[in-house]
Short mmCIF file of C-alpha atoms in Angstrom, two decimals:
data_model
loop_
_atom_site.label_atom_id
_atom_site.label_comp_id
_atom_site.label_asym_id
_atom_site.label_seq_id
_atom_site.Cartn_x
_atom_site.Cartn_y
_atom_site.Cartn_z
CA MET A 1 65.75 -125.21 166.93
CA LYS A 2 63.61 -126.90 169.59
CA LYS A 3 62.27 -124.49 172.20
CA THR A 4 62.71 -125.03 175.93
CA LEU A 5 60.34 -124.07 178.74
CA ARG A 6 62.40 -123.64 181.90
CA HIS A 7 60.26 -123.65 185.01
CA LEU A 8 60.43 -123.68 188.79
CA GLU A 9 57.78 -125.46 190.85
CA LEU A 10 57.14 -124.12 194.35
CA PHE A 11 55.04 -125.91 196.99
CA SER A 12 55.29 -128.76 194.53
CA GLY A 13 53.45 -131.50 196.43
CA ILE A 14 53.50 -134.43 194.01
CA GLY A 15 54.14 -132.25 190.97
CA GLY A 16 50.76 -131.41 189.44
CA PHE A 17 52.10 -128.32 187.68
CA ARG A 18 55.15 -130.21 186.52
CA LYS A 19 53.12 -133.13 185.18
CA ALA A 20 50.89 -130.75 183.21
CA ILE A 21 53.85 -128.80 181.82
CA ASP A 22 55.69 -132.00 180.90
CA LEU A 23 52.65 -133.35 179.04
CA TYR A 24 52.02 -130.07 177.23
CA CYS A 25 55.65 -129.80 176.16
CA LYS A 26 55.65 -133.42 174.99
CA ASP A 27 52.54 -132.79 172.88
CA ASN A 28 53.99 -129.64 171.32
CA ASN A 29 57.63 -130.58 170.71
CA ILE A 30 58.98 -128.33 173.47
CA THR A 31 61.68 -129.35 175.95
CA SER A 32 60.44 -129.17 179.53
CA ASN A 33 63.18 -128.27 181.99
CA CYS A 34 62.34 -128.02 185.69
CA VAL A 35 65.32 -126.22 187.24
CA ALA A 36 64.21 -126.46 190.89
CA PHE A 37 61.36 -127.51 193.16
CA SER A 38 60.34 -126.93 196.77
CA GLU A 39 58.43 -129.19 199.15
CA VAL A 40 58.69 -129.73 202.91
CA ASP A 41 56.55 -132.85 203.25
CA LYS A 42 58.94 -135.81 203.11
CA TYR A 43 56.33 -138.22 201.76
CA ALA A 44 55.25 -135.88 198.97
CA THR A 45 58.92 -135.44 198.12
CA LEU A 46 59.30 -139.21 198.02
CA THR A 47 56.43 -139.49 195.53
CA TYR A 48 57.85 -136.59 193.52
CA LYS A 49 61.29 -138.13 193.21
CA ALA A 50 59.81 -141.53 192.38
CA ASN A 51 58.13 -140.03 189.32
CA TYR A 52 60.47 -137.30 188.08
CA ASP A 53 64.20 -137.20 187.34
CA THR A 54 65.37 -134.55 189.82
CA GLU A 55 69.07 -135.42 189.90
CA SER A 56 70.25 -132.20 188.23
CA GLU A 57 67.69 -129.93 189.91
CA VAL A 58 67.92 -127.67 192.94
CA GLU A 59 65.92 -129.11 195.82
CA ILE A 60 64.82 -125.99 197.67
CA GLY A 61 63.12 -127.78 200.57
CA ASP A 62 61.90 -125.30 203.18
CA ILE A 63 61.17 -122.18 201.16
CA GLN A 64 61.24 -119.87 204.20
CA LEU A 65 64.70 -121.07 205.14
CA PHE A 66 65.89 -120.97 201.54
CA THR A 67 64.69 -117.43 200.81
CA SER A 68 66.02 -116.08 204.12
CA LYS A 69 69.37 -115.75 202.30
CA LYS A 70 69.21 -113.72 199.09
CA GLU A 71 72.32 -115.48 197.83
CA ASN A 72 70.36 -118.74 197.64
CA ILE A 73 67.82 -117.12 195.35
CA LYS A 74 70.49 -115.49 193.17
CA LEU A 75 72.19 -118.85 192.66
CA LEU A 76 69.03 -120.46 191.25
CA PRO A 77 69.27 -121.19 187.50
CA ASP A 78 67.29 -118.77 185.36
CA PHE A 79 63.78 -119.88 184.40
CA ASP A 80 60.84 -118.64 182.32
CA LEU A 81 57.88 -119.68 184.47
CA LEU A 82 57.31 -119.91 188.22
CA SER A 83 54.40 -122.13 189.21
CA GLY A 84 52.92 -123.28 192.49
CA GLY A 85 49.86 -123.89 194.59
CA PHE A 86 50.80 -121.91 197.67
CA PRO A 87 49.41 -123.28 200.97
CA CYS A 88 45.65 -122.94 201.05
CA GLN A 89 44.84 -123.97 204.63
CA ALA A 90 45.06 -120.36 205.76
CA PHE A 91 42.28 -119.37 203.35
CA SER A 92 40.19 -122.55 203.01
CA MET A 93 36.55 -122.76 204.05
CA MET A 94 37.54 -125.95 205.91
CA GLY A 95 40.17 -124.21 208.04
CA GLU A 96 40.21 -121.31 210.49
CA GLN A 97 40.67 -118.81 207.62
CA LYS A 98 43.42 -116.83 209.34
CA GLY A 99 44.94 -115.84 206.00
CA PHE A 100 48.08 -113.75 206.26
CA ASP A 101 47.87 -113.97 210.06
CA ASP A 102 48.75 -117.64 209.61
CA ASN A 103 52.41 -118.59 209.06
CA ARG A 104 51.33 -120.74 206.12
CA GLY A 105 49.69 -117.69 204.55
CA ASN A 106 52.92 -115.75 204.92
CA LEU A 107 54.65 -118.23 202.61
CA PHE A 108 53.12 -116.28 199.73
CA TYR A 109 55.67 -113.53 200.34
CA ASN A 110 58.49 -116.00 199.75
CA ILE A 111 57.20 -116.21 196.18
CA ILE A 112 57.54 -112.44 195.94
CA ASP A 113 61.11 -112.71 197.28
CA ILE A 114 62.04 -115.06 194.44
CA LEU A 115 60.22 -113.04 191.77
CA SER A 116 61.87 -109.81 192.87
CA ILE A 117 65.35 -111.26 192.36
CA LYS A 118 65.01 -113.81 189.53
CA LYS A 119 62.32 -111.92 187.57
CA PRO A 120 61.02 -114.79 185.39
CA LYS A 121 58.78 -113.87 182.49
CA TYR A 122 55.67 -115.58 183.81
CA VAL A 123 53.94 -116.74 186.98
CA LEU A 124 51.10 -119.27 187.39
CA LEU A 125 49.70 -119.78 190.89
CA GLU A 126 46.74 -121.70 192.34
CA ASN A 127 44.69 -121.48 195.52
CA VAL A 128 41.25 -122.24 196.92
CA ARG A 129 38.25 -120.35 195.59
CA ASN A 130 37.55 -118.82 199.01
CA ILE A 131 40.71 -116.74 198.77
CA LYS A 132 38.74 -114.24 196.68
CA ASN A 133 36.32 -113.58 199.57
CA HIS A 134 38.67 -114.08 202.51
CA ASP A 135 38.80 -111.11 204.89
CA LYS A 136 36.19 -109.27 202.79
CA GLY A 137 38.39 -109.45 199.71
CA LYS A 138 41.46 -107.88 201.35
CA THR A 139 43.58 -111.03 201.02
CA TYR A 140 42.90 -111.28 197.28
CA LYS A 141 43.69 -107.59 196.78
CA GLU A 142 46.95 -107.99 198.70
CA ILE A 143 48.02 -110.87 196.47
CA ILE A 144 47.34 -108.79 193.35
CA ARG A 145 49.05 -105.73 194.87
CA SER A 146 52.17 -107.70 195.87
CA LEU A 147 52.56 -109.28 192.44
CA ASP A 148 51.95 -105.91 190.76
CA GLU A 149 53.67 -103.30 192.91
CA ASP A 150 56.33 -105.32 194.75
CA ALA A 151 57.33 -107.80 192.05
CA GLY A 152 56.45 -105.90 188.86
CA TYR A 153 53.85 -108.09 187.11
CA HIS A 154 50.54 -107.60 185.36
CA VAL A 155 48.07 -110.05 186.93
CA THR A 156 44.85 -111.72 185.83
CA SER A 157 42.87 -114.49 187.50
CA ASP A 158 39.71 -116.56 187.39
CA VAL A 159 38.04 -119.58 188.99
CA PHE A 160 38.35 -122.95 187.21
CA ASN A 161 36.46 -126.18 187.87
CA THR A 162 38.31 -129.47 187.39
CA SER A 163 35.14 -131.08 186.01
CA ASP A 164 35.31 -128.79 182.96
CA PHE A 165 38.58 -130.33 181.83
CA GLY A 166 38.01 -134.06 181.57
CA LEU A 167 38.29 -135.04 185.24
CA PRO A 168 34.96 -135.94 186.91
CA GLN A 169 35.53 -134.03 190.15
CA THR A 170 33.89 -130.80 191.29
CA ARG A 171 36.94 -128.81 192.32
CA ARG A 172 36.90 -125.03 191.98
CA ARG A 173 40.22 -123.24 192.33
CA VAL A 174 41.52 -119.75 191.62
CA PHE A 175 44.43 -119.49 189.18
CA PHE A 176 46.55 -116.37 188.93
CA PHE A 177 48.59 -115.67 185.79
CA ALA A 178 51.15 -112.86 185.80
CA VAL A 179 53.39 -111.43 183.07
CA ARG A 180 56.46 -109.31 183.77
CA LYS A 181 55.52 -105.71 182.97
CA ASP A 182 58.32 -105.02 180.50
CA LEU A 183 57.08 -107.87 178.28
CA ILE A 184 53.65 -106.48 177.52
CA ASN A 185 52.15 -103.10 176.76
CA ILE A 186 50.04 -101.93 179.67
CA ARG A 187 47.20 -101.17 177.22
CA ASP A 188 47.11 -104.78 176.05
CA ALA A 189 44.52 -106.96 177.71
CA ILE A 190 45.90 -109.87 179.73
CA ILE A 191 42.91 -112.05 180.41
CA LEU A 192 42.81 -115.51 181.92
CA ASP A 193 39.20 -116.61 182.11
CA ASN A 194 37.51 -119.96 182.48
CA GLN A 195 35.27 -119.76 179.41
CA SER A 196 38.10 -118.84 177.04
CA VAL A 197 40.26 -121.68 178.33
CA LYS A 198 37.40 -124.17 177.91
CA GLU A 199 36.80 -123.00 174.33
CA SER A 200 40.51 -123.11 173.52
CA VAL A 201 41.08 -126.65 174.78
CA SER A 202 37.86 -127.94 173.18
CA LEU A 203 39.43 -127.28 169.77
CA LEU A 204 42.05 -129.94 170.51
CA ASN A 205 39.38 -132.63 170.11
CA GLY A 206 41.08 -134.81 172.71
CA SER A 207 44.40 -134.95 170.84
CA THR A 208 46.56 -134.67 173.95
CA SER A 209 48.45 -136.92 176.36
CA LEU A 210 45.93 -136.17 179.09
CA LYS A 211 43.80 -138.82 180.76
CA LYS A 212 40.14 -137.82 180.38
CA TYR A 213 36.94 -139.34 181.75
CA LYS A 214 33.29 -138.41 181.14
CA ASN A 215 32.34 -139.56 184.63
CA VAL A 216 33.65 -141.87 187.35
CA LEU A 217 32.37 -144.94 185.49
CA ASP A 218 34.35 -144.10 182.37
CA ASP A 219 37.36 -146.36 183.06
CA LEU A 220 38.10 -144.60 186.35
CA LEU A 221 36.47 -146.60 189.15
CA GLU A 222 37.45 -150.25 189.40
CA LYS A 223 34.72 -152.90 189.56
CA GLU A 224 36.69 -155.06 192.00
CA VAL A 225 38.93 -153.79 194.80
CA GLU A 226 40.45 -155.23 197.96
CA GLU A 227 38.15 -155.82 200.91
CA LYS A 228 39.99 -153.21 203.00
CA TYR A 229 38.37 -150.43 200.98
CA TYR A 230 34.84 -151.45 201.99
CA LEU A 231 33.05 -149.83 204.90
CA SER A 232 32.38 -152.01 207.91
CA GLU A 233 28.83 -152.78 208.98
CA LYS A 234 29.46 -150.66 212.07
CA LEU A 235 30.73 -147.64 210.13
CA LYS A 236 28.16 -147.54 207.32
CA PRO A 237 25.29 -145.99 209.34
CA THR A 238 27.57 -143.14 210.43
CA ILE A 239 28.92 -142.47 206.94
CA LEU A 240 25.42 -142.55 205.38
CA SER A 241 23.78 -140.53 208.14
CA ASN A 242 22.18 -137.21 207.27
CA GLY A 243 23.71 -135.77 210.36
CA SER A 244 22.91 -135.42 214.01
CA LYS A 245 21.09 -132.95 216.21
CA ASN A 246 23.75 -130.26 215.75
CA PHE A 247 24.89 -131.17 212.23
CA LYS A 248 22.55 -131.68 209.29
CA SER A 249 23.69 -132.86 205.86
CA ASN A 250 22.50 -134.54 202.70
CA SER A 251 24.67 -137.65 202.56
CA LYS A 252 24.55 -139.13 199.08
CA ILE A 253 26.79 -141.77 197.59
CA ASN A 254 27.40 -142.86 193.97
CA GLN A 255 28.19 -139.43 192.56
CA LEU A 256 28.99 -139.56 188.82
CA ILE A 257 30.98 -136.35 189.28
CA ALA A 258 32.97 -136.77 192.47
CA ARG A 259 32.98 -134.32 195.32
CA PRO A 260 36.18 -132.32 195.89
CA LEU A 261 38.97 -134.56 197.13
CA THR A 262 40.36 -133.48 200.49
CA ALA A 263 43.67 -134.14 202.20
CA THR A 264 41.73 -135.69 205.10
CA MET A 265 39.56 -138.08 203.07
CA VAL A 266 41.39 -141.05 204.56
CA LYS A 267 39.63 -140.25 207.85
CA MET A 268 36.24 -140.99 206.22
CA HIS A 269 33.87 -138.26 207.35
CA ARG A 270 30.37 -138.56 205.88
CA ALA A 271 28.87 -139.17 202.46
CA CYS A 272 28.16 -135.46 202.20
CA GLN A 273 31.89 -134.66 202.23
CA ASP A 274 33.74 -137.61 200.72
CA ASN A 275 33.13 -140.09 197.91
CA TYR A 276 31.60 -143.55 198.42
CA TYR A 277 30.25 -146.08 195.93
CA SER A 278 28.11 -149.21 196.21
CA ASP A 279 28.62 -152.46 194.32
CA GLU A 280 24.99 -152.22 193.19
CA PHE A 281 25.76 -148.95 191.42
CA LEU A 282 29.14 -149.96 189.99
CA ASN A 283 27.82 -153.22 188.58
CA HIS A 284 24.38 -152.07 187.46
CA PRO A 285 23.69 -152.51 183.70
CA ASN A 286 22.21 -148.98 183.62
CA PRO A 287 23.85 -146.84 186.33
CA ASN A 288 21.93 -143.70 185.33
CA LYS A 289 18.65 -145.57 185.77
CA TYR A 290 19.89 -146.84 189.12
CA LEU A 291 20.54 -143.26 190.26
CA GLU A 292 16.93 -142.37 189.51
CA THR A 293 15.79 -144.92 192.08
CA ASP A 294 14.95 -143.46 195.47
CA ILE A 295 16.63 -145.94 197.79
CA PRO A 296 15.71 -145.51 201.49
CA LYS A 297 18.67 -145.15 203.84
CA ASP A 298 17.72 -148.23 205.81
CA GLU A 299 17.93 -150.22 202.57
CA GLU A 300 21.05 -148.51 201.26
CA VAL A 301 22.96 -149.27 204.42
CA LYS A 302 22.64 -152.98 203.61
CA HIS A 303 24.62 -152.54 200.38
CA ARG A 304 28.33 -153.18 200.06
CA ILE A 305 29.81 -149.68 200.02
CA ARG A 306 33.40 -148.67 199.57
CA LYS A 307 35.60 -145.59 199.52
CA LEU A 308 37.93 -144.56 196.73
CA THR A 309 41.25 -146.35 196.33
CA PRO A 310 44.44 -144.24 196.27
CA LEU A 311 44.78 -144.97 192.54
CA GLU A 312 41.25 -143.73 191.86
CA ALA A 313 41.89 -140.59 193.89
CA LEU A 314 45.05 -139.87 191.90
CA LYS A 315 43.25 -140.54 188.61
CA LEU A 316 40.62 -137.98 189.63
CA GLN A 317 43.48 -135.46 189.70
CA GLY A 318 44.88 -136.48 186.30
CA PHE A 319 47.69 -138.84 187.34
CA ASP A 320 48.01 -142.31 185.83
CA GLU A 321 48.48 -145.81 187.22
CA ASP A 322 52.26 -145.79 186.75
CA PHE A 323 52.47 -142.67 188.91
CA CYS A 324 50.69 -144.45 191.75
CA ILE A 325 52.74 -147.63 191.33
CA ASN A 326 56.03 -145.70 191.38
CA ALA A 327 55.05 -143.95 194.62
CA SER A 328 53.95 -147.20 196.29
CA ARG A 329 57.16 -148.95 195.30
CA ALA A 330 59.12 -146.06 196.83
CA GLY A 331 57.44 -146.83 200.15
CA VAL A 332 54.66 -144.24 200.20
CA SER A 333 51.69 -145.53 202.21
CA ASN A 334 48.04 -145.41 201.12
CA HIS A 335 47.40 -142.91 203.90
CA GLN A 336 49.93 -140.52 202.39
CA LEU A 337 48.71 -141.12 198.83
CA TYR A 338 45.19 -140.08 199.85
CA LYS A 339 46.58 -136.93 201.44
CA GLN A 340 48.71 -136.17 198.39
CA ALA A 341 45.80 -136.63 195.99
CA GLY A 342 43.65 -134.31 198.10
CA ASN A 343 46.35 -131.63 198.16
CA ALA A 344 47.28 -131.92 194.48
CA VAL A 345 46.54 -129.45 191.71
CA SER A 346 44.48 -130.98 188.90
CA VAL A 347 46.79 -131.84 186.01
CA ASN A 348 44.18 -131.36 183.26
CA THR A 349 43.23 -127.89 184.49
CA VAL A 350 46.83 -126.68 184.46
CA TYR A 351 47.45 -128.26 181.05
CA SER A 352 44.39 -126.50 179.63
CA ILE A 353 45.49 -123.14 181.05
CA ILE A 354 49.04 -123.59 179.70
CA HIS A 355 47.62 -124.49 176.28
CA TYR A 356 45.44 -121.36 176.27
CA LEU A 357 48.33 -119.10 177.32
CA PHE A 358 50.57 -120.42 174.56
CA ASN A 359 47.73 -120.33 172.03
CA LYS A 360 47.00 -116.68 172.84
CA ASN A 361 50.73 -115.82 172.78
CA LEU A 362 50.59 -114.78 176.42
CA ILE A 363 53.54 -117.12 176.92
CA LYS A 364 56.35 -116.79 174.38
CA LEU A 365 59.65 -118.67 174.48
#
């Protein structure tokens, strides 16, 4: 009898967890059944529905409003795994780092509300790396305590870098995995660690449905794009600048392993924060040799330089061309696609973690 993985995706965005689970289940002859999802951003929801069949699923919407009535939670279909990248702005290095003093940080407790009533077997959550150090470690300890004492789960966590899993983007995120306490002996070790996951997925020898790239030149960046993606002559000096009197930076372009995508990349900050590429680099017969050349800024600014396209940004997170096309056809603008790519969880990282958990029998159906 074919096994089924029933899951619920909270703070779903464009469905990074769902995409990874769907691909893993497809590769391993398991039925993937998403029973419900939650997302408040209408454009992310539009992209989500353009790419997944959600007709028979519960659309939770605003999780605070939904969980304010226990009856809503009780009426959810049963599920094995709860997943989600709970809002990170409250803990991010880029934000004000208010943590649980921020309303967005408080959304974490809505997860606990659902776990306390539905009691699924497993939980897989994601957040920014800085959450481990936020408020001198108190925020991280509170997350562990809530999952353990309030919800009844054994918890393990580690930091994972997207670039370790076939996507050329430096993106370090904390993943938490929790198992309901009655399912495992307290003396048994529940360990989710980066090195073990890397070793586990390396044994697959690429035999998965994942899209993988060695670097941005490995069938990821396009050689020709529309003119609108190129920086204007007026903007280039600002983007390439190493900063000003009060802000110093090392603004480099043509990174083989992209910098972390951000939800605000559409605003085009500087080449020390976002990703830009020159035609000279993209079309050079030996790009690695080109990178060894020390090009003065006053010379580099004369080059034709462009930003990422929305498709390239989505590919850097593990989504494919059809995903982008479906969203665009549904009316999602490039502006929103950039934001969605920056907010997304990396598909390959989640897939690799799911593979490891099944391989180690930490998830059993």
